[in-house]
XYZ file of C-alpha atoms in Angstrom:
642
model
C 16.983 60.705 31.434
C 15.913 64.421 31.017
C 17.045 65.911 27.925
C 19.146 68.843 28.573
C 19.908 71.910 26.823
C 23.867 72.155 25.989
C 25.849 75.295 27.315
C 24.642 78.342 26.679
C 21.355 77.375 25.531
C 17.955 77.169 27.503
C 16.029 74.113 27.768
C 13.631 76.437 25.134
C 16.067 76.410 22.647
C 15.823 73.050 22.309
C 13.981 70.512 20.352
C 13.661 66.777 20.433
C 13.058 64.878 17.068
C 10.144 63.414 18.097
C 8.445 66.992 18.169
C 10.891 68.072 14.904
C 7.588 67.500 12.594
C 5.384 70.452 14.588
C 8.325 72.667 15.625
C 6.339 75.713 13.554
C 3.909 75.689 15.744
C 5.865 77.416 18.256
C 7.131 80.041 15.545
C 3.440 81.175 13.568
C 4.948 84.080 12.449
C 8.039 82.618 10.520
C 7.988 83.118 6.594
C 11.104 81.619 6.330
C 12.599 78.225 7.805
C 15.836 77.169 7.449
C 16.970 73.795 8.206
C 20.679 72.057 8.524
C 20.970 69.409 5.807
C 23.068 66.430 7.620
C 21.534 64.601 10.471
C 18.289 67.033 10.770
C 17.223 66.808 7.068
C 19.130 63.710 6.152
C 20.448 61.119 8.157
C 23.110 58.641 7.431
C 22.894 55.034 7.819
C 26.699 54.864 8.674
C 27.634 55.344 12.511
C 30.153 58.585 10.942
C 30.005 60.548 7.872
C 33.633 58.920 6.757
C 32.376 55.687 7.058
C 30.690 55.618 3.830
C 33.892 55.851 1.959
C 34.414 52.243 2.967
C 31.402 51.769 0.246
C 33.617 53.988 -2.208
C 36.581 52.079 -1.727
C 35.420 49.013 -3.386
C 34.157 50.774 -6.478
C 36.476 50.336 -9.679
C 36.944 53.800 -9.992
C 38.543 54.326 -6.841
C 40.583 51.327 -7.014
C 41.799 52.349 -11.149
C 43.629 55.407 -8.884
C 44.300 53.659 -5.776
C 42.094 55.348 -3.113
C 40.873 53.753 0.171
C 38.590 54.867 2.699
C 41.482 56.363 4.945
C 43.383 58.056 1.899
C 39.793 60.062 1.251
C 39.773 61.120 4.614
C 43.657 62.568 4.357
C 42.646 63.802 1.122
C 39.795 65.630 2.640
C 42.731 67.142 5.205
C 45.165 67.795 2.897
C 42.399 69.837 0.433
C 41.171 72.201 3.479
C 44.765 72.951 4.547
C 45.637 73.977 0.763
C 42.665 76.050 0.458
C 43.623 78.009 3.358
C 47.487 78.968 2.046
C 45.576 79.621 -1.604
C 42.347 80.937 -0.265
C 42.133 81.759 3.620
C 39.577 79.619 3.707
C 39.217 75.937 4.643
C 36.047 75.454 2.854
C 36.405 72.706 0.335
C 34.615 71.164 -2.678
C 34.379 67.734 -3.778
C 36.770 68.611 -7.178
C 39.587 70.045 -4.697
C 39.417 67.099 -2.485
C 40.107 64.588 -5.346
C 42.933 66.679 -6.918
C 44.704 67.201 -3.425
C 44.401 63.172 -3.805
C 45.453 62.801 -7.147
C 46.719 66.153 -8.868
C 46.666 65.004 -12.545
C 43.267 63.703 -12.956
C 41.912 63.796 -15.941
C 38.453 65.564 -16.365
C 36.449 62.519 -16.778
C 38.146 60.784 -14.038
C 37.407 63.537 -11.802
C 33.464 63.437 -12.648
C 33.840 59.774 -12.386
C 35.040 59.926 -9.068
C 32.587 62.351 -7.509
C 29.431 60.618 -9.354
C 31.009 57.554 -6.847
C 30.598 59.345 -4.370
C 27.194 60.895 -4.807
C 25.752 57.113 -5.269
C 27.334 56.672 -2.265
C 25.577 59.082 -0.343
C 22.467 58.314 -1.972
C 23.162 54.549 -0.361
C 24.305 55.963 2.902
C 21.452 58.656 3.435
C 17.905 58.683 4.028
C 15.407 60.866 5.095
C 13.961 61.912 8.640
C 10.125 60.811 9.183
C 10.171 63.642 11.436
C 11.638 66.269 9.112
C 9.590 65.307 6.113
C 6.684 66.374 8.100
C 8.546 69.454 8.825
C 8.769 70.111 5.405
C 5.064 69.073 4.617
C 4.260 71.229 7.074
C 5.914 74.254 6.133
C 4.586 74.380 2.142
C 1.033 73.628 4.120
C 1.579 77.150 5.709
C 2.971 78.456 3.119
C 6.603 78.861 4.846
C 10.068 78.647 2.322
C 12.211 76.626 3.042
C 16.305 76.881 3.025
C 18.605 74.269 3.326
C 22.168 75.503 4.676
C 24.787 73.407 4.503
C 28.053 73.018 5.417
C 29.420 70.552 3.120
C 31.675 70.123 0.295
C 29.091 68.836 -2.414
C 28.325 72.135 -4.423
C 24.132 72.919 -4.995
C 23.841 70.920 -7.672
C 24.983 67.313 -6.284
C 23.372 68.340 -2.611
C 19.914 68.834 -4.575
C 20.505 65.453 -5.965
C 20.873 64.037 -3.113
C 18.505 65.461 -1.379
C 15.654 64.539 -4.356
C 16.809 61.196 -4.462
C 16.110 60.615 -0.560
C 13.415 62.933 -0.210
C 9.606 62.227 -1.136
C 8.914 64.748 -3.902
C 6.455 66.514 -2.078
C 9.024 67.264 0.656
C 11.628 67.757 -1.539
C 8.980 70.444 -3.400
C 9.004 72.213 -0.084
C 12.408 73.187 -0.480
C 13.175 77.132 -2.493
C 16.850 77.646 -1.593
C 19.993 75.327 -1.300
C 22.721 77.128 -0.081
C 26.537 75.309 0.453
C 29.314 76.610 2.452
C 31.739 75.303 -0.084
C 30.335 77.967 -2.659
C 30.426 80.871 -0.642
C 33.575 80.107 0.975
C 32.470 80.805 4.300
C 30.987 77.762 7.145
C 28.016 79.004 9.435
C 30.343 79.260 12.170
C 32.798 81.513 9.881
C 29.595 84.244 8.964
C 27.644 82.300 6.177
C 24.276 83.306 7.963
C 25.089 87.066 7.519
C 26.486 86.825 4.300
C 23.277 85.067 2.668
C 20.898 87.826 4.555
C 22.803 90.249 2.890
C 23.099 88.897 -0.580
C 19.930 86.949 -0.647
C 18.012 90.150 1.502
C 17.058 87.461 3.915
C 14.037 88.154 5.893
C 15.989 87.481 8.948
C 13.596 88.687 11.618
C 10.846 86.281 10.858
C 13.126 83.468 10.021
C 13.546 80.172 12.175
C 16.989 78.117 11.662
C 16.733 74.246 12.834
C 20.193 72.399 13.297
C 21.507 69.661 15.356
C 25.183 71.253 15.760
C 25.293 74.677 18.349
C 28.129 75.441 17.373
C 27.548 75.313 13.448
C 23.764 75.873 14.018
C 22.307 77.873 16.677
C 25.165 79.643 17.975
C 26.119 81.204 15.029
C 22.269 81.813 13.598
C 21.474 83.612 16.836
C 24.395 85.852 16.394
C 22.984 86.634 13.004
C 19.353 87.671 14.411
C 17.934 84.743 13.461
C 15.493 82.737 15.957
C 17.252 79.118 16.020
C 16.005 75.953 17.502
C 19.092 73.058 18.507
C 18.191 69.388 17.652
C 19.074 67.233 20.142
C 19.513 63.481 19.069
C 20.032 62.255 22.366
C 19.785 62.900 26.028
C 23.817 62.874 27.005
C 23.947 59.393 28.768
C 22.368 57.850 25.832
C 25.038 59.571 23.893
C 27.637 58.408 25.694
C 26.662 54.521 25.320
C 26.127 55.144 21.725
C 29.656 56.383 21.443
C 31.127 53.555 23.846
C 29.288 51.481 21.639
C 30.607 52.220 18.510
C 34.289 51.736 20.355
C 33.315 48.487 21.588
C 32.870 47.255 18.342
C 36.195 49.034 16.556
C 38.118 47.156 19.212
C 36.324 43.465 19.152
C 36.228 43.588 15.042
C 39.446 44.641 13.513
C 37.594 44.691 9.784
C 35.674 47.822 11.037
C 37.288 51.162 9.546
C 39.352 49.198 7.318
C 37.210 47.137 5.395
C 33.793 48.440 6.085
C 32.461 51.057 8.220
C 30.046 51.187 11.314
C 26.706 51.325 11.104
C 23.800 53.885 12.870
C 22.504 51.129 13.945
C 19.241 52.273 15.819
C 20.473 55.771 16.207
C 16.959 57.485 14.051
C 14.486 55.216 15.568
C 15.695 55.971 19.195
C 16.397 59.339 18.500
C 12.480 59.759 17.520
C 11.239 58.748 20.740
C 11.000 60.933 23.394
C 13.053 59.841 26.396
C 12.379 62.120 29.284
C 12.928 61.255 33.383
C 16.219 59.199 34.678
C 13.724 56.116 34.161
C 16.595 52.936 34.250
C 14.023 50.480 33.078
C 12.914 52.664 30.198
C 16.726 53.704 29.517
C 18.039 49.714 29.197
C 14.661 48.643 27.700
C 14.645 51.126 24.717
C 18.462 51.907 23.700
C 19.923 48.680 25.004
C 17.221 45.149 25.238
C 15.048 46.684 22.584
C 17.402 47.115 20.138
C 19.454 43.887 20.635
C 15.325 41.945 20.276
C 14.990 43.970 17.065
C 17.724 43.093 15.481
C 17.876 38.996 16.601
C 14.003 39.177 15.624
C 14.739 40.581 12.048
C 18.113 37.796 11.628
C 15.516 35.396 12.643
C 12.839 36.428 10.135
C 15.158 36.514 7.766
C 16.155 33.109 8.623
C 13.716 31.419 8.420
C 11.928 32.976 5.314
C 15.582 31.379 3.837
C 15.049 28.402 4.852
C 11.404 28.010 3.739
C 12.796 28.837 -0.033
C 14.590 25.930 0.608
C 11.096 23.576 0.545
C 11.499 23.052 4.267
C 8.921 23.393 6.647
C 9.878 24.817 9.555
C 8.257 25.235 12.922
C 10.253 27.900 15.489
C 10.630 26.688 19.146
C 11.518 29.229 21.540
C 13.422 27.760 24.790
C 11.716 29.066 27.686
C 12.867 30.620 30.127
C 15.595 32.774 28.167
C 13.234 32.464 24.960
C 10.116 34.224 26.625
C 11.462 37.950 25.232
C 12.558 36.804 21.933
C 9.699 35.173 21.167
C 7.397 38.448 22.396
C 9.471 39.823 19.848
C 9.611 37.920 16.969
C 6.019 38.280 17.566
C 6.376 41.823 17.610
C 7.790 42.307 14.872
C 6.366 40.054 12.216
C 2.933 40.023 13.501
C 3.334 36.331 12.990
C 2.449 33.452 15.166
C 3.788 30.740 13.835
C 6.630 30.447 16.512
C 5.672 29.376 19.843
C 7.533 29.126 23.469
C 8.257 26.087 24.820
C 9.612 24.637 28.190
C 12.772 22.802 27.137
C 15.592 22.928 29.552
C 18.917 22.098 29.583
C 17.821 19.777 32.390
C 14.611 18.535 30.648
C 17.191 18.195 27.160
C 20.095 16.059 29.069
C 17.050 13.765 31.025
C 15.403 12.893 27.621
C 18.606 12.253 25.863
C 19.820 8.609 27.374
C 20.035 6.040 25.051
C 23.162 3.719 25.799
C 26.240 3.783 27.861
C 28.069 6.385 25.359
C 25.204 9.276 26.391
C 25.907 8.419 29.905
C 29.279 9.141 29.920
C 29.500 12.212 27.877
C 27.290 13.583 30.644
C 29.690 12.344 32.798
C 32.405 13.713 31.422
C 30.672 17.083 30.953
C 29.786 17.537 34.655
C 31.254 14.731 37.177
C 33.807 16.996 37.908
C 31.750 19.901 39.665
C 30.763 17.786 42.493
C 27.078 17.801 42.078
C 25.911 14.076 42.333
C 22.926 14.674 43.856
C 21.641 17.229 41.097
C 22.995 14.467 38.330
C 21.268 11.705 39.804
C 18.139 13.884 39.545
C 18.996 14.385 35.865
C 19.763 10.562 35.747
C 16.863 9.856 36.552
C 18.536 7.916 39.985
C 16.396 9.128 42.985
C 14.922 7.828 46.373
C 16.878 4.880 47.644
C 18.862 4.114 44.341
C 20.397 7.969 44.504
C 20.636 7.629 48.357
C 22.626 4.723 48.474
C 25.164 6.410 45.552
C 25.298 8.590 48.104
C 26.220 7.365 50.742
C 28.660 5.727 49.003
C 30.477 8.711 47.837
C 31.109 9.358 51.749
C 34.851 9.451 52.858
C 35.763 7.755 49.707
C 38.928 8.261 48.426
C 38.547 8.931 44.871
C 34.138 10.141 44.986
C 34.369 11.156 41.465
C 35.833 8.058 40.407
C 33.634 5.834 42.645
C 30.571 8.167 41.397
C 31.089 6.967 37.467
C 31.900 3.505 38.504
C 28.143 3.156 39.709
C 26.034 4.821 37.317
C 28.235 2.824 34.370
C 27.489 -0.696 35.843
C 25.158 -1.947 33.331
C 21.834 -2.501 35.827
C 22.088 1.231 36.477
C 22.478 2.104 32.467
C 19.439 -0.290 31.940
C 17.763 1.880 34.059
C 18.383 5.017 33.449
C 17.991 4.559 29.454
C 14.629 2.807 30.007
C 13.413 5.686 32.401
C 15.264 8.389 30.160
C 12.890 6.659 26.906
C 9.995 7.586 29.323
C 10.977 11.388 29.628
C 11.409 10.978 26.127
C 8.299 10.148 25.413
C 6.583 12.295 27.633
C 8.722 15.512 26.054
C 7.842 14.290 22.728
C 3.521 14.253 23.574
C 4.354 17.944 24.975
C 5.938 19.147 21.918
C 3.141 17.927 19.693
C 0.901 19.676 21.823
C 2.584 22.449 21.681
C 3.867 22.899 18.289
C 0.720 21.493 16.441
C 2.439 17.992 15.850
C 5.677 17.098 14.796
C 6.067 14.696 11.295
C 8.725 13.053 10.012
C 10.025 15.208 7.467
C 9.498 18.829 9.623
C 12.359 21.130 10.160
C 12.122 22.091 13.781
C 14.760 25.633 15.117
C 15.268 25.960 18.516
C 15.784 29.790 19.400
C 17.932 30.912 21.992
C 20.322 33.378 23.496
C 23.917 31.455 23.004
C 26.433 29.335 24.842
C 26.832 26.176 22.951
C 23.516 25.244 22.307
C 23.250 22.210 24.795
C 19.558 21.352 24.355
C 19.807 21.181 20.351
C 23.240 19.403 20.627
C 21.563 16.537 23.173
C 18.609 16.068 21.571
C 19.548 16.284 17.649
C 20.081 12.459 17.158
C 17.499 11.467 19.291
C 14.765 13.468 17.099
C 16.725 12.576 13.851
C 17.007 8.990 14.772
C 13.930 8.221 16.633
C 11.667 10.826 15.102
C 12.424 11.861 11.485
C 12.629 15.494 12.436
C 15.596 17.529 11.674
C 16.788 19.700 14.851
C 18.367 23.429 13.718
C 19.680 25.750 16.950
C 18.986 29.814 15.891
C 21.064 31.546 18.006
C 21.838 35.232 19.624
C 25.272 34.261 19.952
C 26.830 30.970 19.236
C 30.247 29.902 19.233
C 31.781 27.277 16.613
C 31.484 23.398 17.051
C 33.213 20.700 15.728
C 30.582 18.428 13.651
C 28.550 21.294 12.762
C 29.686 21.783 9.354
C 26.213 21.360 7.647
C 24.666 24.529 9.037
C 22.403 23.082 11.539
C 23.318 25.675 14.337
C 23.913 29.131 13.618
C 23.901 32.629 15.302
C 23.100 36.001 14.495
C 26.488 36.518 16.088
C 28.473 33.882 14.915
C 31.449 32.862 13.368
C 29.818 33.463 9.660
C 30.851 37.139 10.220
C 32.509 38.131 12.872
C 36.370 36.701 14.902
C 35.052 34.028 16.652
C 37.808 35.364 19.461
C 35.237 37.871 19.425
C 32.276 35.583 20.260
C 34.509 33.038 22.891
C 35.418 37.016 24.646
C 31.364 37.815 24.849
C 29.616 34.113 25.357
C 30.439 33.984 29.057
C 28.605 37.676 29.520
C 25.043 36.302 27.881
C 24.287 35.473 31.462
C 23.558 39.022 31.807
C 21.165 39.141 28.538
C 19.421 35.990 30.018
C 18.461 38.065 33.017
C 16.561 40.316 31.136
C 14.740 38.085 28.796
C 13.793 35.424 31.164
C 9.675 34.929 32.581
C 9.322 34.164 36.020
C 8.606 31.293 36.077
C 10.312 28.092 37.064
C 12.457 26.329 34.901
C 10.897 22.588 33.648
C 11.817 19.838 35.378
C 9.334 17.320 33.822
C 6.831 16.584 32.040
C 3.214 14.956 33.254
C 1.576 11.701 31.069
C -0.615 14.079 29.026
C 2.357 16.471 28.058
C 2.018 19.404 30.558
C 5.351 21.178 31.464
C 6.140 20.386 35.299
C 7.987 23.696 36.447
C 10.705 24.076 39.283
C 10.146 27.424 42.124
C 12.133 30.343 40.920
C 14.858 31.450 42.971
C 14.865 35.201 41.858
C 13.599 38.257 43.751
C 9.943 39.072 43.344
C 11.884 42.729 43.045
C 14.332 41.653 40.141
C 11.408 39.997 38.719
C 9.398 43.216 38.227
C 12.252 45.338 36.944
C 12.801 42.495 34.110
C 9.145 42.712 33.408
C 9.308 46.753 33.319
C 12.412 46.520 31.262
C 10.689 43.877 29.058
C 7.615 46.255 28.367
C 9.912 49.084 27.377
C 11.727 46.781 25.017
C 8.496 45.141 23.010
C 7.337 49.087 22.571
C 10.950 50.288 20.826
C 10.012 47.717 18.680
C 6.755 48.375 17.803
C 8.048 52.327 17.630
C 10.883 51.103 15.063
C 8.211 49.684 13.283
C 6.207 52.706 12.752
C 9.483 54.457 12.221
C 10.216 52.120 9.701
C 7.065 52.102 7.744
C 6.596 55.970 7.910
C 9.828 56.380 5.552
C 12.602 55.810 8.353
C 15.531 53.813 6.117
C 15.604 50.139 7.564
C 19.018 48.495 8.211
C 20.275 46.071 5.830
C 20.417 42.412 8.220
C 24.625 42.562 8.174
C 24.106 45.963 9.670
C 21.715 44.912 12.611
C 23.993 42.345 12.714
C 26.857 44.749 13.624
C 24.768 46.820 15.619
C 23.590 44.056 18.103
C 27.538 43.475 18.541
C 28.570 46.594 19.230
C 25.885 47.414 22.085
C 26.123 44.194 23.804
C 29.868 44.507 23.817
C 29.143 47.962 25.414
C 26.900 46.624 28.021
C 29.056 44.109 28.579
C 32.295 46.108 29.024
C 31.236 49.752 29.008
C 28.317 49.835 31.597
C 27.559 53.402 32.958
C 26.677 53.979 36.059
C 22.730 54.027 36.247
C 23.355 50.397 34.386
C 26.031 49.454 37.135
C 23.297 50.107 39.937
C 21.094 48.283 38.148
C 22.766 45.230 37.240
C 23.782 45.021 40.997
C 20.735 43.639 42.282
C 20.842 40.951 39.207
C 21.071 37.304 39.897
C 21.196 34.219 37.546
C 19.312 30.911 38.245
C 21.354 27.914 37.066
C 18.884 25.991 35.454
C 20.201 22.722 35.598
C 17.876 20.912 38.214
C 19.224 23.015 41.394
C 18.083 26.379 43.063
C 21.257 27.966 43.087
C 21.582 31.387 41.996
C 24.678 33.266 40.844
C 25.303 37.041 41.605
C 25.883 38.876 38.577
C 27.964 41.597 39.711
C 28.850 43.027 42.601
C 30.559 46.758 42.458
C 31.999 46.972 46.333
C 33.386 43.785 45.697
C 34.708 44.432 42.524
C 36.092 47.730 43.798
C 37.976 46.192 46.689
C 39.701 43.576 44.349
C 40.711 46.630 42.114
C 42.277 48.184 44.822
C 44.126 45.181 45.954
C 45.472 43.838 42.701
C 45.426 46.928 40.482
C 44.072 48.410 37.741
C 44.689 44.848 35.154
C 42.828 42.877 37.583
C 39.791 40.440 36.275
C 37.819 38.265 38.060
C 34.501 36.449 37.912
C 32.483 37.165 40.802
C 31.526 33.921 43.032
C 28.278 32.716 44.184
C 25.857 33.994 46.225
């Protein structure tokens, strides 16, 4: 997506933040640069400046005078409004914000209050790679530097914050600090004039850098100045990042009222340099790449916890939905002590037949859908046993009930939990080849993208009972189970932190993530006598099969870029943060697609995966748009197969 220059301003005036570090290279005859403070200099890890009050508002000294998050912010109003009948001017500082809160503070209650706030900030804010090496740049050439602000922290508290997030070579760059709140004027209200006059200003070989026209550029140009506009964002990626941040007010009630939203992965994708309406690049940088970050990191994370613990742990990833997070754990860590593996939920329910009892929770799981011949498969009932089932089931009254009656007589349970041992055994030689060995006493995780976990649910006693090994499920989205007190299956979305009507609104959507983690190939089916995986024929496109591969590429490289953002001074989010992240943009892919995505997603199918080669469509907009127009604008449907 091509970045373009907002109105009144030519694709010249500019700048990306990926090119924010060499932006005087364009100006060699600027002596003196002046840069915006918020979100060019310093960049918040909060998804809105007022969401770091929510920090504030569980320090005692807000609570010993009663403030919240959403009393600051009326505060804030009420301050800017007084200041204009006292002062014609709405320009605020911190001191007038807290009295308009609480008009009889005493004086140590007031510094108490705003030295809250400050730590706050210092929390909340950190430093642009990008604009450090502006700065670095600019005391290389011998170029001042002034910061103008627009901000209600006077010089002195701005300069803290600004040393305390700044390197001190950067922050050594830096001559002037100059606040709107102390001059009583904004940039858009004439503070660029009124600073060349009183500060003589050298204003014709002077560059301004902000990210705001309208506070920045517009107002800079006006004063002479030669201004450059950061852009964040090209506009669609905008857009998702602020349907994004919806999704995630709406689906968890806590946010903006007990804590705020996070930036998420706003500075790392802002630093790369999205140009071209590329789809693949698009979905595989702001949308996949971020949500395999962030399950990556909770898995890390994870698992470093429960090595403290004295277990040893060996990571599983489920292919074929486990192929991308596994490339990414990779990614990310640099580790390879997780490997893929071809577990199924076919492969899981065919090795898991002990007695009767396993035999008919199947059968109560799935004899209703009508698909005997794929459970016989799975039964392990085929050729002339599954025929004559079969043939059975034909013109009989009650097929479902005639269906049960036969695979529960006890010569066909004998069977099928002697041949089931078999798989059993067989999955069990392709696991140790895989994994190195398994011992009694290892800790295996099974990593996937959600549902209910089927394969670790299956197969839990039968590697706790028959194998001493204890079976966790690590999870991009799980929902709660009954039993599962102890811990052993977990999500990065899960009930832990967020409404699990939240999660049981999202779960049947992870169809859509599976799409675009998946490998091409089959799914397993079986395994041979010495342990090798026997795979099934995909059923997807060759076509949708290379656009998950290009989207796949795109997605590996944010994370290696996030990386490098990370380790050149970029502030990395806190795991509860990525944690709310990952919600909010899969809710927004989920329920705020845009149109590019829309097109996209239309040529999307999903393979079932449980022994057959039927494929689900994933979405289908003519369709959809007819049943709008018949039923109306509440309508809701789940598109049929295909």
């Amino acid at each position: 997506m091509t970045m373009t220059a907002p109105a009144g301003l030519a694709p010249e005036d500019t700048l990306r933040v990926s090119d924010l570090g060499s932006a005087l290279d364009r100006f060699p005859h600027v002596k003196l640069l002046s840069l915006d403070c918020f979100d060019t200099i310093l960049w918040r890890r909060a998804g809105h400046p007022a969401d770091v009050f929510y920090d504030m508002q569980q320090q005692p000294a807000w609570k010993a005078v009663g403030l919240d998050a959403r009393l600051r912010i009326r505060a804030e109003m009420q301050a800017r409004s007084l200041v204009q009948l006292r002062r014609g001017s709405h320009e605020v500082t911190l001191e007038d914000i807290y009295r308009a809160a609480c008009d009889d503070l005493a004086p140590e209650m007031l510094e108490s209050l705003q030295e809250v706030e400050l730590q706050a900030e210092e929390r909340a804010c950190h430093a642009m790679p990008q604009a450090v090496a502006l700065l670095r740049a600019a005391a290389a050439r011998g170029v001042q530097v002034m910061v103008v602000s627009d901000t209600y922290l006077p010089e002195p508290l701005l300069r803290r914050l600004l040393a305390a997030c700044l390197p001190a070579d950067a922050y050594a760059a830096i001559h002037r600090v100059c606040v709107s709140c102390e001059y009583g004027k904004s940039k858009a209200d004439g503070l660029f004039p009124l600073l060349a006059s009183r500060l003589n200003l050298p204003v014709a070989r002077m560059l301004h850098v902000g990210d705001n026209p309208l506070a920045d550029v517009f107002p800079a140009r006006a004063a002479g100045i030669a201004c450059l506009h950061l852009q964040h964002l090209p506009e669609m990626l905008e857009s998702r990042r602020q349907f994004a941040a919806t999704a995630l007010r709406l689906l968890e009630p806590s946010v903006c009222s007990e804590r705020g939203a996070p930036a998420g992965y706003h500075p790392v994708i802002a630093g790369i340099a999205l140009d071209g309406d590329d789809a693949d690049r698009s979905i595989g940088i702001a949308t996949l790449g971020p949500l395999m970050h962030a399950f990556a990191s909770w898995l890390l994370a994870h698992r470093e916890a429960q090595q403290s613990l004295g277990k040893r742990v060996k990571l599983a990833f489920l292919l074929r939905d486990g192929y991308l997070p596994h490339a990414a754990y990779e990614a990310l860590s640099g580790q390879t002590d997780g490997r893929p593996v071809c577990i199924s939920r076919f492969a899981a329910f065919a090795a898991s037949f002990r007695d009767a009892g396993d035999i008919e929770r199947y059968l109560a799981l799935f004899a209703t859908s009508g698909e005997y011949a794929a459970m016989l498969k799975q039964l392990g009932l085929q050729g002339e046993e599954g025929d004559r089932i079969l043939e059975a089931l034909q013109g009989h009254p009650s097929p479902q009930s005639e269906f049960n009656r036969r695979v529960l007589h006890p010569r066909m349970v004998a069977k099928i939990t002697e041949r089931s041992a078999c798989y059993r055994a067989r999955l069990r030689k392709y696991l140790d080849r895989e994994l190195g060995g398994l011992e009694r006493g290892d800790t295996l995780a099974f990593v996937d993208l959600g549902y209910v976990g089927t394969a670790q649910r299956v197969l839990a006693p039968v590697m706790r009972d028959e194998w001493g090994v204890e079976l966790l499920g690590w999870y991009f989205m799980c929902t709660p189970q009954a039993g599962d007190a102890n811990g052993g299956r977990c999500g990065m979305i899960d009930a832990s932190k967020f409404d699990a009507r939240t999660i049981d609104t999202l779960l049947p959507f992870v169809s859509l993530l599976e799409n675009l983690c998946t490998t091409s190939t089959g799914s397993v089916i079986d395994y041979t006598e010495q342990g090798a995986p026997i795979l099934s024929q995909g059923a997807t496109t060759k076509r949708q099969t290379e656009r998950v591969r290009r989207i796949q590429e795109h997605a590996l490289d944010f994370i290696r870029q996030a990386e490098a953002h990370y380790e050149a001074g970029g502030a990395r989010p806190a795991i509860d943060s990525l944690r709310d992240a990952a919600l909010a943009e899969f809710s927004r892919m989920v329920f705020f697609p845009d149109r590019q995505e829309l097109a996209h997603y239309d040529q999307f199918a999903l393979e079932l995966n449980l022994g057959t080669d039927r494929i689900i469509r994933l979405h289908d907009t003519d369709h959809s748009l007819q049943e709008l127009r018949r039923h109306g604008i509440f309508y809701s449907s789940r598109q049929g197969e295909g």
